[in-house]
PDB file of C-alpha atoms in Angstrom:
ATOM      1  CA  UNK W  19     207.772  87.489  49.443  1.00  0.00           C
ATOM      2  CA  UNK W  20     210.755  88.702  47.605  1.00  0.00           C
ATOM      3  CA  UNK W  21     213.962  86.621  48.713  1.00  0.00           C
ATOM      4  CA  UNK W  22     211.974  84.138  50.415  1.00  0.00           C
ATOM      5  CA  UNK W  23     212.233  81.355  47.759  1.00  0.00           C
ATOM      6  CA  UNK W  24     215.575  80.169  46.647  1.00  0.00           C
ATOM      7  CA  UNK W  25     214.137  77.321  44.495  1.00  0.00           C
ATOM      8  CA  UNK W  26     212.161  78.389  41.371  1.00  0.00           C
ATOM      9  CA  UNK W  27     209.690  75.355  41.956  1.00  0.00           C
ATOM     10  CA  UNK W  28     208.682  76.752  45.494  1.00  0.00           C
ATOM     11  CA  UNK W  29     208.194  80.207  44.048  1.00  0.00           C
ATOM     12  CA  UNK W  30     206.082  79.041  41.250  1.00  0.00           C
ATOM     13  CA  UNK W  31     203.999  76.869  43.593  1.00  0.00           C
ATOM     14  CA  UNK W  32     203.339  79.757  46.083  1.00  0.00           C
ATOM     15  CA  UNK W  33     202.848  82.517  43.205  1.00  0.00           C
ATOM     16  CA  UNK W  34     200.989  80.544  40.606  1.00  0.00           C
ATOM     17  CA  UNK W  35     197.100  81.301  41.811  1.00  0.00           C
ATOM     18  CA  UNK W  36     197.973  85.100  41.830  1.00  0.00           C
ATOM     19  CA  UNK W  37     199.834  85.062  38.636  1.00  0.00           C
ATOM     20  CA  UNK W  38     196.884  83.159  37.016  1.00  0.00           C
ATOM     21  CA  UNK W  39     194.289  85.741  38.534  1.00  0.00           C
ATOM     22  CA  UNK W  40     196.555  88.534  37.221  1.00  0.00           C
ATOM     23  CA  UNK W  41     196.697  86.862  33.956  1.00  0.00           C
ATOM     24  CA  UNK W  42     193.038  86.466  33.561  1.00  0.00           C
ATOM     25  CA  UNK W  43     192.300  90.109  34.514  1.00  0.00           C
ATOM     26  CA  UNK W  44     194.875  91.064  31.918  1.00  0.00           C
ATOM     27  CA  UNK W  45     193.740  88.996  29.047  1.00  0.00           C
ATOM     28  CA  UNK W  46     190.039  88.553  29.941  1.00  0.00           C
ATOM     29  CA  UNK W  47     190.206  84.880  29.379  1.00  0.00           C
ATOM     30  CA  UNK W  48     191.624  82.020  31.594  1.00  0.00           C
ATOM     31  CA  UNK W  49     193.086  80.080  28.823  1.00  0.00           C
ATOM     32  CA  UNK W  50     195.039  83.048  27.456  1.00  0.00           C
ATOM     33  CA  UNK W  51     195.974  83.706  31.027  1.00  0.00           C
ATOM     34  CA  UNK W  52     197.489  80.262  31.430  1.00  0.00           C
ATOM     35  CA  UNK W  53     199.424  80.441  28.262  1.00  0.00           C
ATOM     36  CA  UNK W  54     200.696  83.976  29.313  1.00  0.00           C
ATOM     37  CA  UNK W  55     201.760  82.803  32.702  1.00  0.00           C
ATOM     38  CA  UNK W  56     203.414  79.644  31.227  1.00  0.00           C
ATOM     39  CA  UNK W  57     205.345  81.579  28.419  1.00  0.00           C
ATOM     40  CA  UNK W  58     206.587  84.074  31.042  1.00  0.00           C
ATOM     41  CA  UNK W  59     207.511  81.625  33.666  1.00  0.00           C
ATOM     42  CA  UNK W  60     209.414  79.356  31.056  1.00  0.00           C
ATOM     43  CA  UNK W  61     211.644  82.377  30.186  1.00  0.00           C
ATOM     44  CA  UNK W  62     212.256  83.273  33.582  1.00  0.00           C
ATOM     45  CA  UNK W  63     212.853  79.875  34.787  1.00  0.00           C
ATOM     46  CA  UNK W  64     216.018  79.454  32.747  1.00  0.00           C
ATOM     47  CA  UNK W  65     217.237  82.628  34.265  1.00  0.00           C
ATOM     48  CA  UNK W  66     216.010  82.336  37.854  1.00  0.00           C
ATOM     49  CA  UNK W  67     219.103  82.988  39.860  1.00  0.00           C
ATOM     50  CA  UNK W  68     219.798  86.084  37.890  1.00  0.00           C
ATOM     51  CA  UNK W  69     216.378  87.399  38.170  1.00  0.00           C
ATOM     52  CA  UNK W  70     216.436  86.846  42.062  1.00  0.00           C
ATOM     53  CA  UNK W  71     219.808  88.118  42.491  1.00  0.00           C
ATOM     54  CA  UNK W  72     219.266  91.318  40.186  1.00  0.00           C
ATOM     55  CA  UNK W  73     215.891  92.287  41.016  1.00  0.00           C
ATOM     56  CA  UNK W  74     214.504  93.341  44.343  1.00  0.00           C
ATOM     57  CA  UNK W  75     211.092  91.752  43.992  1.00  0.00           C
ATOM     58  CA  UNK W  76     211.043  88.630  41.514  1.00  0.00           C
ATOM     59  CA  UNK W  77     207.153  88.663  41.686  1.00  0.00           C
ATOM     60  CA  UNK W  78     206.920  92.339  40.431  1.00  0.00           C
ATOM     61  CA  UNK W  79     209.481  91.469  37.716  1.00  0.00           C
ATOM     62  CA  UNK W  80     207.170  88.562  36.534  1.00  0.00           C
ATOM     63  CA  UNK W  81     204.189  90.862  36.612  1.00  0.00           C
ATOM     64  CA  UNK W  82     205.834  93.433  34.460  1.00  0.00           C
ATOM     65  CA  UNK W  83     207.028  90.698  32.229  1.00  0.00           C
ATOM     66  CA  UNK W  84     203.582  89.357  31.799  1.00  0.00           C
ATOM     67  CA  UNK W  85     202.294  92.842  31.092  1.00  0.00           C
ATOM     68  CA  UNK W  86     204.883  93.540  28.446  1.00  0.00           C
ATOM     69  CA  UNK W  87     204.254  89.917  27.057  1.00  0.00           C
ATOM     70  CA  UNK W  88     200.532  90.473  26.697  1.00  0.00           C
ATOM     71  CA  UNK W  89     200.929  94.048  25.118  1.00  0.00           C
ATOM     72  CA  UNK W  90     203.479  92.372  22.635  1.00  0.00           C
ATOM     73  CA  UNK W  91     201.001  89.558  21.782  1.00  0.00           C
ATOM     74  CA  UNK W  92     198.246  92.120  21.479  1.00  0.00           C
ATOM     75  CA  UNK W  93     200.108  94.225  18.986  1.00  0.00           C
ATOM     76  CA  UNK W  94     201.160  90.948  16.870  1.00  0.00           C
ATOM     77  CA  UNK W  95     197.438  89.647  16.942  1.00  0.00           C
ATOM     78  CA  UNK W  96     195.778  92.881  16.136  1.00  0.00           C
ATOM     79  CA  UNK W  97     197.128  92.952  12.719  1.00  0.00           C
ATOM     80  CA  UNK W  98     194.726  91.358  10.246  1.00  0.00           C
ATOM     81  CA  UNK W  99     195.848  88.451   8.191  1.00  0.00           C
ATOM     82  CA  UNK W 100     193.932  87.823   4.934  1.00  0.00           C
ATOM     83  CA  UNK W 101     193.398  84.317   3.831  1.00  0.00           C
ATOM     84  CA  UNK W 102     192.144  82.896   0.460  1.00  0.00           C
ATOM     85  CA  UNK W 103     189.669  80.416   2.275  1.00  0.00           C
ATOM     86  CA  UNK W 104     187.825  80.539   5.654  1.00  0.00           C
ATOM     87  CA  UNK W 105     189.315  78.162   8.232  1.00  0.00           C
ATOM     88  CA  UNK W 106     187.087  75.466   9.521  1.00  0.00           C
ATOM     89  CA  UNK W 107     184.657  76.197  12.228  1.00  0.00           C
ATOM     90  CA  UNK W 108     186.052  75.425  15.549  1.00  0.00           C
ATOM     91  CA  UNK W 109     184.579  73.018  18.045  1.00  0.00           C
ATOM     92  CA  UNK W 110     182.370  74.025  20.979  1.00  0.00           C
ATOM     93  CA  UNK W 111     184.197  76.402  23.321  1.00  0.00           C
ATOM     94  CA  UNK W 112     182.720  76.707  26.852  1.00  0.00           C
ATOM     95  CA  UNK W 113     181.488  80.199  27.694  1.00  0.00           C
ATOM     96  CA  UNK W 114     183.598  82.470  29.785  1.00  0.00           C
ATOM     97  CA  UNK W 115     181.457  83.131  33.024  1.00  0.00           C
ATOM     98  CA  UNK W 116     182.269  86.736  32.905  1.00  0.00           C
ATOM     99  CA  UNK W 117     181.503  87.172  29.371  1.00  0.00           C
ATOM    100  CA  UNK W 118     178.266  89.142  29.961  1.00  0.00           C
ATOM    101  CA  UNK W 119     179.575  91.027  32.994  1.00  0.00           C
ATOM    102  CA  UNK W 120     179.246  94.688  32.170  1.00  0.00           C
ATOM    103  CA  UNK W 121     182.414  95.393  34.337  1.00  0.00           C
ATOM    104  CA  UNK W 122     184.470  92.792  32.680  1.00  0.00           C
ATOM    105  CA  UNK W 123     183.229  93.734  29.207  1.00  0.00           C
ATOM    106  CA  UNK W 124     184.108  97.171  29.756  1.00  0.00           C
ATOM    107  CA  UNK W 125     187.472  96.299  31.260  1.00  0.00           C
ATOM    108  CA  UNK W 126     188.293  94.334  27.974  1.00  0.00           C
ATOM    109  CA  UNK W 127     187.818  97.322  26.050  1.00  0.00           C
ATOM    110  CA  UNK W 128     190.688  99.381  27.832  1.00  0.00           C
ATOM    111  CA  UNK W 129     193.980  99.760  26.244  1.00  0.00           C
ATOM    112  CA  UNK W 130     196.514  97.115  27.721  1.00  0.00           C
ATOM    113  CA  UNK W 131     198.538  99.541  29.912  1.00  0.00           C
ATOM    114  CA  UNK W 132     195.358 101.089  31.470  1.00  0.00           C
ATOM    115  CA  UNK W 133     194.001  97.612  32.041  1.00  0.00           C
ATOM    116  CA  UNK W 134     197.219  96.608  33.704  1.00  0.00           C
ATOM    117  CA  UNK W 135     196.930  99.507  35.988  1.00  0.00           C
ATOM    118  CA  UNK W 136     193.521  99.003  36.967  1.00  0.00           C
ATOM    119  CA  UNK W 137     194.050  95.250  37.544  1.00  0.00           C
ATOM    120  CA  UNK W 138     197.259  95.770  39.657  1.00  0.00           C
ATOM    121  CA  UNK W 139     195.594  98.600  41.777  1.00  0.00           C
ATOM    122  CA  UNK W 140     192.097  97.226  42.450  1.00  0.00           C
ATOM    123  CA  UNK W 141     192.623  93.475  41.817  1.00  0.00           C
ATOM    124  CA  UNK W 142     195.846  92.858  43.324  1.00  0.00           C
ATOM    125  CA  UNK W 143     195.614  95.962  45.694  1.00  0.00           C
ATOM    126  CA  UNK W 144     199.143  97.157  45.080  1.00  0.00           C
ATOM    127  CA  UNK W 145     200.169 100.899  45.719  1.00  0.00           C
ATOM    128  CA  UNK W 146     200.980 103.337  42.933  1.00  0.00           C
ATOM    129  CA  UNK W 147     204.513 102.982  43.793  1.00  0.00           C
ATOM    130  CA  UNK W 148     204.386  99.164  43.379  1.00  0.00           C
ATOM    131  CA  UNK W 149     202.485  99.335  40.116  1.00  0.00           C
ATOM    132  CA  UNK W 150     205.138 101.899  38.741  1.00  0.00           C
ATOM    133  CA  UNK W 151     207.854  99.610  39.832  1.00  0.00           C
ATOM    134  CA  UNK W 152     206.130  96.484  38.296  1.00  0.00           C
ATOM    135  CA  UNK W 153     205.267  98.068  35.034  1.00  0.00           C
ATOM    136  CA  UNK W 154     208.462 100.076  34.712  1.00  0.00           C
ATOM    137  CA  UNK W 155     206.782 103.515  34.561  1.00  0.00           C
ATOM    138  CA  UNK W 156     206.624 106.577  36.635  1.00  0.00           C
ATOM    139  CA  UNK W 157     204.023 106.942  39.312  1.00  0.00           C
ATOM    140  CA  UNK W 158     202.742 110.010  37.405  1.00  0.00           C
ATOM    141  CA  UNK W 159     202.009 107.701  34.438  1.00  0.00           C
ATOM    142  CA  UNK W 160     200.136 105.227  36.825  1.00  0.00           C
ATOM    143  CA  UNK W 161     198.102 107.996  38.197  1.00  0.00           C
ATOM    144  CA  UNK W 162     197.143 109.324  34.645  1.00  0.00           C
ATOM    145  CA  UNK W 163     196.435 105.812  33.141  1.00  0.00           C
ATOM    146  CA  UNK W 164     194.090 104.981  36.222  1.00  0.00           C
ATOM    147  CA  UNK W 165     192.478 108.266  35.831  1.00  0.00           C
ATOM    148  CA  UNK W 166     191.835 107.722  32.115  1.00  0.00           C
ATOM    149  CA  UNK W 167     190.812 104.080  32.806  1.00  0.00           C
ATOM    150  CA  UNK W 168     188.219 104.852  35.365  1.00  0.00           C
ATOM    151  CA  UNK W 169     186.872 107.668  33.455  1.00  0.00           C
ATOM    152  CA  UNK W 170     186.451 105.394  30.373  1.00  0.00           C
ATOM    153  CA  UNK W 171     185.007 102.719  32.509  1.00  0.00           C
ATOM    154  CA  UNK W 172     182.668 104.992  34.354  1.00  0.00           C
ATOM    155  CA  UNK W 173     181.363 106.356  30.865  1.00  0.00           C
ATOM    156  CA  UNK W 174     180.803 102.774  29.434  1.00  0.00           C
ATOM    157  CA  UNK W 175     179.111 101.480  32.462  1.00  0.00           C
ATOM    158  CA  UNK W 176     176.608 104.687  32.787  1.00  0.00           C
ATOM    159  CA  UNK W 177     175.854 104.217  29.015  1.00  0.00           C
ATOM    160  CA  UNK W 178     174.659 100.792  29.642  1.00  0.00           C
ATOM    161  CA  UNK W 179     172.556 101.630  32.584  1.00  0.00           C
ATOM    162  CA  UNK W 180     170.905 104.498  31.175  1.00  0.00           C
ATOM    163  CA  UNK W 181     167.155 103.703  30.092  1.00  0.00           C
ATOM    164  CA  UNK W 182     166.064 105.013  26.579  1.00  0.00           C
ATOM    165  CA  UNK W 183     164.902 108.752  26.781  1.00  0.00           C
ATOM    166  CA  UNK W 184     161.136 109.386  27.709  1.00  0.00           C
ATOM    167  CA  UNK W 185     160.524 110.693  24.081  1.00  0.00           C
ATOM    168  CA  UNK W 186     161.699 107.505  22.668  1.00  0.00           C
ATOM    169  CA  UNK W 187     159.350 105.179  24.506  1.00  0.00           C
ATOM    170  CA  UNK W 188     156.410 107.527  24.046  1.00  0.00           C
ATOM    171  CA  UNK W 189     157.117 107.581  20.192  1.00  0.00           C
ATOM    172  CA  UNK W 190     157.426 103.674  20.161  1.00  0.00           C
ATOM    173  CA  UNK W 191     154.219 103.338  22.056  1.00  0.00           C
ATOM    174  CA  UNK W 192     152.288 105.591  19.457  1.00  0.00           C
ATOM    175  CA  UNK W 193     153.850 103.914  16.520  1.00  0.00           C
ATOM    176  CA  UNK W 194     152.579 100.533  17.640  1.00  0.00           C
ATOM    177  CA  UNK W 195     149.063 102.027  18.357  1.00  0.00           C
ATOM    178  CA  UNK W 196     148.844 103.040  14.715  1.00  0.00           C
ATOM    179  CA  UNK W 197     150.328  99.784  13.029  1.00  0.00           C
TER     180      UNK W 197
END
């Protein structure tokens, strides 16, 4: 796809579904994903000819920009702001269909860079070299971040699947008999 589109509008039309999926996987929320994609495309749209001329792959450049913007936003948002009064409660927000999916819950807990590597590798099916280029890191960093992320996901998912120990259920049964 690199170099195929000379018009920014054509590029956006062709790439938007994939960028929204990537954004959703990064942010864990379709609304935040749409905001992230829009923010990045607004910045890149004014520099489209430069981006297309200077980068070998504008899509990889945009993905990297999305990952960087998400990390920057996450860093800004994670700081706590104290206020004198509580804000008014918000109106009804529709539930995220993946909210109770164990894999999505575990994916949301990963640090932003690890999440980006996992999403690019297993959701977008990019190679380690393509991921390294997209994120502006070395292939070794991609490998180590993927390894750490997979180990973390495996631990979190196994912890959810483990039933209570046999002694715990027997003890609960005995306690209820005497109550």
